[in-house]
Coordinates of C-alpha atoms in Angstrom, one line a residue:
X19 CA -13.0 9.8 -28.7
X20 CA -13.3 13.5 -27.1
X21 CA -10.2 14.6 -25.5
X22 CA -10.3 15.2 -22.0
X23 CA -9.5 18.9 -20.9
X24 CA -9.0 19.8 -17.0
X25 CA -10.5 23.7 -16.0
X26 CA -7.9 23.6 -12.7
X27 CA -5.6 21.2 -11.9
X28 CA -5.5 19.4 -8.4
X29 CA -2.3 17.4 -7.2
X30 CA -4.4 14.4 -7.9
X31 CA -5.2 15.3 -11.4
X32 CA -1.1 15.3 -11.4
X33 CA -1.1 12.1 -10.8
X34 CA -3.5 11.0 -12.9
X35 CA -1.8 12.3 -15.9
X36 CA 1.7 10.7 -14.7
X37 CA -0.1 7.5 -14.0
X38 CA -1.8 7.8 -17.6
X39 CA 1.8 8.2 -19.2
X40 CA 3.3 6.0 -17.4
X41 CA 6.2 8.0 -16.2
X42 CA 8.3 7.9 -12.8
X43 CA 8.3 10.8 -10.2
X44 CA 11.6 11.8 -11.9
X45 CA 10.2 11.0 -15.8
X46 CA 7.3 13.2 -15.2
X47 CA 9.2 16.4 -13.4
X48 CA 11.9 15.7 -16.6
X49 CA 9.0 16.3 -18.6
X50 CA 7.2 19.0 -17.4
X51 CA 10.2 21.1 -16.6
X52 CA 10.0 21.1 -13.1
X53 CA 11.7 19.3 -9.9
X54 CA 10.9 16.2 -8.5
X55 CA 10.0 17.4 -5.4
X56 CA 7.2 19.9 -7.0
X57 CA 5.2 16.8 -8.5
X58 CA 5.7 15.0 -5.2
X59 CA 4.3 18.2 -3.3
X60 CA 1.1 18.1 -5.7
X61 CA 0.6 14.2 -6.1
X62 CA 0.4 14.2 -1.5
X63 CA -1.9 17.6 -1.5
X64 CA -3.9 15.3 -3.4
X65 CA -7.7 17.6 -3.9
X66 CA -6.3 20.7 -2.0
X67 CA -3.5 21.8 -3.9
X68 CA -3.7 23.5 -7.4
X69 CA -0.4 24.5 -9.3
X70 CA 0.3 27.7 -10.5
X71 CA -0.8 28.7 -13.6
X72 CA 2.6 28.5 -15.6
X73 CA 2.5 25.1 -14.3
X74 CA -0.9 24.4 -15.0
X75 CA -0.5 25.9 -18.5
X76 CA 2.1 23.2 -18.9
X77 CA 0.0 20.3 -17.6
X78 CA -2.5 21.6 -20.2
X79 CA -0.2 20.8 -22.8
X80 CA 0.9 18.0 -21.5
X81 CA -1.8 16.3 -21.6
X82 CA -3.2 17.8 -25.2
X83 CA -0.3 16.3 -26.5
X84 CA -0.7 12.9 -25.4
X85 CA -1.4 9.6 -27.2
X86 CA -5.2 8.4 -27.6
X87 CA -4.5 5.6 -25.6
X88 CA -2.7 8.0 -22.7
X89 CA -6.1 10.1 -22.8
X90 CA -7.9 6.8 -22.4
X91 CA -5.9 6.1 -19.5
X92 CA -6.4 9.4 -17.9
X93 CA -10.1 9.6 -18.2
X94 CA -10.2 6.2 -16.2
X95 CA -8.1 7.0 -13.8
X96 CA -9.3 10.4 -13.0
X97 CA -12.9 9.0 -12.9
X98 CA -12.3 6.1 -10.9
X99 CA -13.7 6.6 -7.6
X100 CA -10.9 5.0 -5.1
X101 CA -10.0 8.3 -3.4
X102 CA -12.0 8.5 -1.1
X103 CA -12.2 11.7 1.1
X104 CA -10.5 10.6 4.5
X105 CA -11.9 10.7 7.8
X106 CA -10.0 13.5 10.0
X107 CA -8.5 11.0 12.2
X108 CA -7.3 9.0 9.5
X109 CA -6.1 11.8 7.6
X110 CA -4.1 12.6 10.7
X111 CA -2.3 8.9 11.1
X112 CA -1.5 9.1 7.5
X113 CA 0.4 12.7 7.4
X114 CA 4.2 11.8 7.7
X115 CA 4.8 12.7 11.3
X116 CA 8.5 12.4 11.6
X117 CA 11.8 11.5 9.8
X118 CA 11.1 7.7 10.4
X119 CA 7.7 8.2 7.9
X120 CA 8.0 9.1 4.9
X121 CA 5.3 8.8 1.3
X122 CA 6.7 6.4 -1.4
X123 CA 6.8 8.5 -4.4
X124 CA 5.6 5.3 -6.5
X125 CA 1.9 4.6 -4.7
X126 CA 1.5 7.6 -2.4
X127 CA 1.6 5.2 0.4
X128 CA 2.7 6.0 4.3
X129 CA 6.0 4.0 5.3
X130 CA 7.8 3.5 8.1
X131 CA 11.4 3.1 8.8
X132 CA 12.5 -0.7 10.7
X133 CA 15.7 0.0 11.5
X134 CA 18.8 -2.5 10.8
X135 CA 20.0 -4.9 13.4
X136 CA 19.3 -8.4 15.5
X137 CA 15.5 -9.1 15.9
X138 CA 13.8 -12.3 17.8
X139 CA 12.7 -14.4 14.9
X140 CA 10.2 -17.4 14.8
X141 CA 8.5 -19.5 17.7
X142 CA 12.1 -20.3 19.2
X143 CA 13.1 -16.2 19.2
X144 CA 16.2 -17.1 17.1
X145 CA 18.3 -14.2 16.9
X146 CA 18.1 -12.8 13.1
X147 CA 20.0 -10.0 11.3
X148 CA 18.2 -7.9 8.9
X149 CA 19.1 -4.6 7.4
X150 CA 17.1 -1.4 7.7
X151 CA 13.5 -1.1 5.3
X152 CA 10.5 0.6 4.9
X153 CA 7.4 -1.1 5.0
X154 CA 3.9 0.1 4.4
X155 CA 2.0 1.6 7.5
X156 CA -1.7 -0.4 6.4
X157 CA -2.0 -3.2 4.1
X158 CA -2.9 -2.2 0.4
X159 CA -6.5 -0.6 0.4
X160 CA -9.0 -1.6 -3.0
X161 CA -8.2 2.5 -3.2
X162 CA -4.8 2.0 -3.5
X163 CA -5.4 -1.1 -6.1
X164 CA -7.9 0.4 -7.8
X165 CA -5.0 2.8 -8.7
X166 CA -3.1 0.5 -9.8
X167 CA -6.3 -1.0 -11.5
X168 CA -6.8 2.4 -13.5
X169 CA -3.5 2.6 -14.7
X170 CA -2.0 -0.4 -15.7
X171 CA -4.8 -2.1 -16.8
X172 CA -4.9 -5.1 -14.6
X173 CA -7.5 -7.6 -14.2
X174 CA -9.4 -6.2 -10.8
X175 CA -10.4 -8.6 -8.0
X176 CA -13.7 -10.8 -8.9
X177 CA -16.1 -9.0 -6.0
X178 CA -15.7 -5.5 -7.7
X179 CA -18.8 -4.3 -9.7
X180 CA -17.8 -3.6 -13.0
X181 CA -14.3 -3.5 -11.8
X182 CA -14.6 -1.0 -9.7
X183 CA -14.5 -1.2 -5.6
X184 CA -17.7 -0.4 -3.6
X185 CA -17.1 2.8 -1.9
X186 CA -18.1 1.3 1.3
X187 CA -15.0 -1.1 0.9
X188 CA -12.1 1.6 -0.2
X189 CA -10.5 1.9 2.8
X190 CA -10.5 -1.9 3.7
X191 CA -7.7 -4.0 2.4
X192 CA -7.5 -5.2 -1.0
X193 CA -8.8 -9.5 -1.3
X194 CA -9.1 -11.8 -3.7
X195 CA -5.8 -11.3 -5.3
X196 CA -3.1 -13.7 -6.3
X197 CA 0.7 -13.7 -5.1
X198 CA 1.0 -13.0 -8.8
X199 CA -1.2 -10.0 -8.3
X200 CA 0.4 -8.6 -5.4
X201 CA 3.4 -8.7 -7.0
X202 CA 2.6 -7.0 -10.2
X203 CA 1.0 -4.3 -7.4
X204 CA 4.4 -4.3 -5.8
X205 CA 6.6 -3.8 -9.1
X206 CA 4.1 -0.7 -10.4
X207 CA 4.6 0.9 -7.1
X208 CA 8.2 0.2 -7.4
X209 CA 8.7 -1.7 -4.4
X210 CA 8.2 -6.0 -3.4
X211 CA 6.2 -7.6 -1.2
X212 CA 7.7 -7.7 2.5
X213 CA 10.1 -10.9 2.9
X214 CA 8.3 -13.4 5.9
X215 CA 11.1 -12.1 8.1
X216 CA 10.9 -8.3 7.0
X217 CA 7.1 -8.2 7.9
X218 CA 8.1 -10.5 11.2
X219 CA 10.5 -7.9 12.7
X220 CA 7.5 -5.1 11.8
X221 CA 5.0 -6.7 13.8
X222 CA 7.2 -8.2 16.6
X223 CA 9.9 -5.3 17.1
X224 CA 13.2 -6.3 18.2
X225 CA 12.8 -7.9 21.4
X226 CA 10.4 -10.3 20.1
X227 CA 7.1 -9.8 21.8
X228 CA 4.8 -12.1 21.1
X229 CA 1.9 -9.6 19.9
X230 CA 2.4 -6.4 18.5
X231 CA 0.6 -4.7 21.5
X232 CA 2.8 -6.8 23.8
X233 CA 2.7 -10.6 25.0
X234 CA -0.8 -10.3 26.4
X235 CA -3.1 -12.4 24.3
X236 CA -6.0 -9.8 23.4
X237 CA -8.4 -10.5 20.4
X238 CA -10.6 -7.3 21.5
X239 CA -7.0 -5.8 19.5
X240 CA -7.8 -7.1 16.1
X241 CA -10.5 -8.1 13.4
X242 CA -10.1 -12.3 14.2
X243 CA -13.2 -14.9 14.0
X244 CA -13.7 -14.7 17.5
X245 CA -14.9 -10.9 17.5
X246 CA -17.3 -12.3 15.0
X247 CA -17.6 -9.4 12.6
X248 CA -17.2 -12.3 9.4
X249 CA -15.3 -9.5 7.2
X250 CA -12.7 -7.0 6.5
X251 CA -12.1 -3.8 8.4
X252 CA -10.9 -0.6 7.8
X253 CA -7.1 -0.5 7.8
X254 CA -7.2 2.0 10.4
X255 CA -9.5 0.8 13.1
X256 CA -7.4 -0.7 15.2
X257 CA -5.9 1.8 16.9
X258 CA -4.6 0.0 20.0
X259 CA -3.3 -3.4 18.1
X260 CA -0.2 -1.4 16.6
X261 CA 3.1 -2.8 16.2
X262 CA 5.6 -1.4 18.2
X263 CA 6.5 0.6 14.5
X264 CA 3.5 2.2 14.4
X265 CA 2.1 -0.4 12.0
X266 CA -1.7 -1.6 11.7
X267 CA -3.2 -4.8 11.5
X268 CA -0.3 -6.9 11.9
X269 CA -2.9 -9.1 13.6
X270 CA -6.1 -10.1 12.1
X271 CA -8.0 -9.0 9.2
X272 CA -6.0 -10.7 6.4
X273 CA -3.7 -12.5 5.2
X274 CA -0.7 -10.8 3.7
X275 CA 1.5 -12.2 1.2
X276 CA 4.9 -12.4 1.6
X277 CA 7.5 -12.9 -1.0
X278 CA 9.5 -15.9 1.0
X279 CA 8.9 -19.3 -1.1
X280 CA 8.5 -22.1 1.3
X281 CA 8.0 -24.5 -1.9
X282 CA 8.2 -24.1 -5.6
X283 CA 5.3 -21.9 -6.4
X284 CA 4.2 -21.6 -2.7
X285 CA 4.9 -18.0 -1.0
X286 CA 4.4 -17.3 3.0
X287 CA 1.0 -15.5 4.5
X288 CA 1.3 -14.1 8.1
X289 CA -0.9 -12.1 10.3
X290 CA -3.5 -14.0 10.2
X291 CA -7.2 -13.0 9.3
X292 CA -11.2 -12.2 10.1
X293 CA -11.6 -16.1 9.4
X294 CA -9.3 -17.7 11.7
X295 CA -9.1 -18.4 15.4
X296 CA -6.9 -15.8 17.4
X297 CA -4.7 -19.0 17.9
X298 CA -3.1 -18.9 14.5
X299 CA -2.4 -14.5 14.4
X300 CA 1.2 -14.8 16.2
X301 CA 3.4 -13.3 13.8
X302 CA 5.8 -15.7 14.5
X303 CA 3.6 -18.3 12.4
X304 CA 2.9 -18.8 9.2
X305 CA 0.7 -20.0 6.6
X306 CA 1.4 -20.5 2.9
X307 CA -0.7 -20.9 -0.2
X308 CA 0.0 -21.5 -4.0
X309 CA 1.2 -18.2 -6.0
X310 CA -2.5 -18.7 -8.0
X311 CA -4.9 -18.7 -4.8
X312 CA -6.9 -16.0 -4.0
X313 CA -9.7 -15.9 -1.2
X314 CA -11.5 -12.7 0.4
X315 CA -9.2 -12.9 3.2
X316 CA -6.0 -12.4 1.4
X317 CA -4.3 -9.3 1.1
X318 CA -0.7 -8.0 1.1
X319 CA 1.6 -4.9 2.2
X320 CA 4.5 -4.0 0.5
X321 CA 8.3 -2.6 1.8
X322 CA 11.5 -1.6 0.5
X323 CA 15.4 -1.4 1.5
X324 CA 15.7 1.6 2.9
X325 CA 18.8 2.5 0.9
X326 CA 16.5 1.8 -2.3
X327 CA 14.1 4.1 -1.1
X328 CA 17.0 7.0 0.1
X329 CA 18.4 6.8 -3.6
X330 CA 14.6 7.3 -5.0
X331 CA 13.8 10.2 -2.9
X332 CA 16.8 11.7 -3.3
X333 CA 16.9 11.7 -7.7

């Protein structure tokens, strides 16, 4: 097989080749000679930011030095078309606008901060106490897991042509996966699914509102079977059905995962989805499935203790 040379290096190139090796932020900079926080720069400048050339030079030899199998890896990755080129506005909503947001060095993904403390759990608002996490801003996108796709390997979801993701779909959330899939997702990207009551407090906020917009019951706020769109939307359309974090589709659209067992081999999915009544998208409900069932209007979102996350960023 030819080996794969790169003319100028682009942060996501970076990330290709880390991907490809199958390194950590930390690995990688180790490797390279060079701080964590340089790869981290280039990985979120993603197409618009080019190391220097002693840098470069030292990607070059990176990646002439690697195994057959890493080139393999890196062609796939680098070729695999799940980076799409972001509308402005979303591009906007996915910068890290404050200390409370921050990019997980693992998937690239926009968090936010839930603070620690008592939240209004479940259809009786029973206090709960949960410490403070960071949970992902949209569900997973098929761009996000056809990363994950491209360098681990892993069987990609059955409507994919050729395992690869439509374009048209890239920025909808990721179906047709398994808890077991979401999972193995969760542990590339170094982080787990959201616990039922982690994603509950995200969607509900502390007081216990009965939406995330509020307590005013409003399907025009998310993608449910009464708007009658019969499929997934982008992750970012609606704008108005926030969470009082910030976060998206909390309501509607899919189903997410969560990684509370409610029998052996069962597993919790909130929020809801484009194929149920608005009826059944409280976030204080729930549904649950078997850890093997998968259905195009199943998805999941990851999180992670936010002390986990401090001692990652901070290596």
């Amino acid at each position: 097989m030819a080996m794969t040379t790169v003319d100028r290096w682009s942060g996501r190139d970076v990330r290709a080749l880390r991907e490809a090796k199958r390194m950590s932020l930390r690995q990688f900079a180790k490797h390279l000679g060079i701080s964590d926080r340089m790869v981290s720069k280039w990985e979120a400048g993603g197409d618009s930011i080019h190391p220097r050339p002693v840098n470069q030079a030292a990607l070059d030899t990176s990646l002439a030095q690697s195994a057959p199998e890493e080139h393999a890896r890196f062609q796939r990755i680098r070729s695999c078309t799940v980076t799409p080129a972001p509308r402005a506005d979303y591009a906007d909503q996915t910068r890290a606008k404050d200390d409370n947001h921050v990019r997980h060095p693992g998937d690239g993904k926009l968090m936010t901060l839930v603070d620690g403390g008592v939240f209004l759990s479940g259809p009786n608002d029973k206090p709960a106490w949960l410490p403070a996490f960071y949970i992902d801003v949209y569900p997973t996108t098929n761009a996000d897991y056809g990363r994950f796709v491209a360098a681990t390997g892993h069987r990609p979801p059955m409507h994919w042509t050729d395992g690869r993701c439509p374009d048209d779909l890239l920025d909808h959330p990721v179906v047709f996966v398994t808890w077991r899939d979401a999972t193995a997702y969760a542990a590339w990207a170094n982080k787990s699914l959201s616990s039922s009551q982690q994603w509950e407090k995200t969607a509900r906020g502390r007081l216990g509102s009965t939406y995330p917009w509020g307590n005013a019951a409003t399907p025009a706020k998310c993608n449910v079977r009464e708007n009658g769109l019969g499929s997934t939307t982008p992750v970012d359309r609606y704008h108005s059905g926030t969470s009082p974090y910030g976060v998206y589709d909390m309501c509607g659209n899919i189903w997410e995962w969560c990684s509370t067992e409610t029998d052996p081999g069962r597993y919790e999915l909130k929020g809801s989805a484009f194929t149920s009544s608005f009826d059944r998208a409280t976030p204080s409900a729930f549904n649950d499935a078997s850890a093997d069932m998968f259905d195009d209007d199943t998805g999941f979102r990851c999180a992670t203790p936010a002390e986990d996350l401090g001692k990652l960023l901070r290596r």
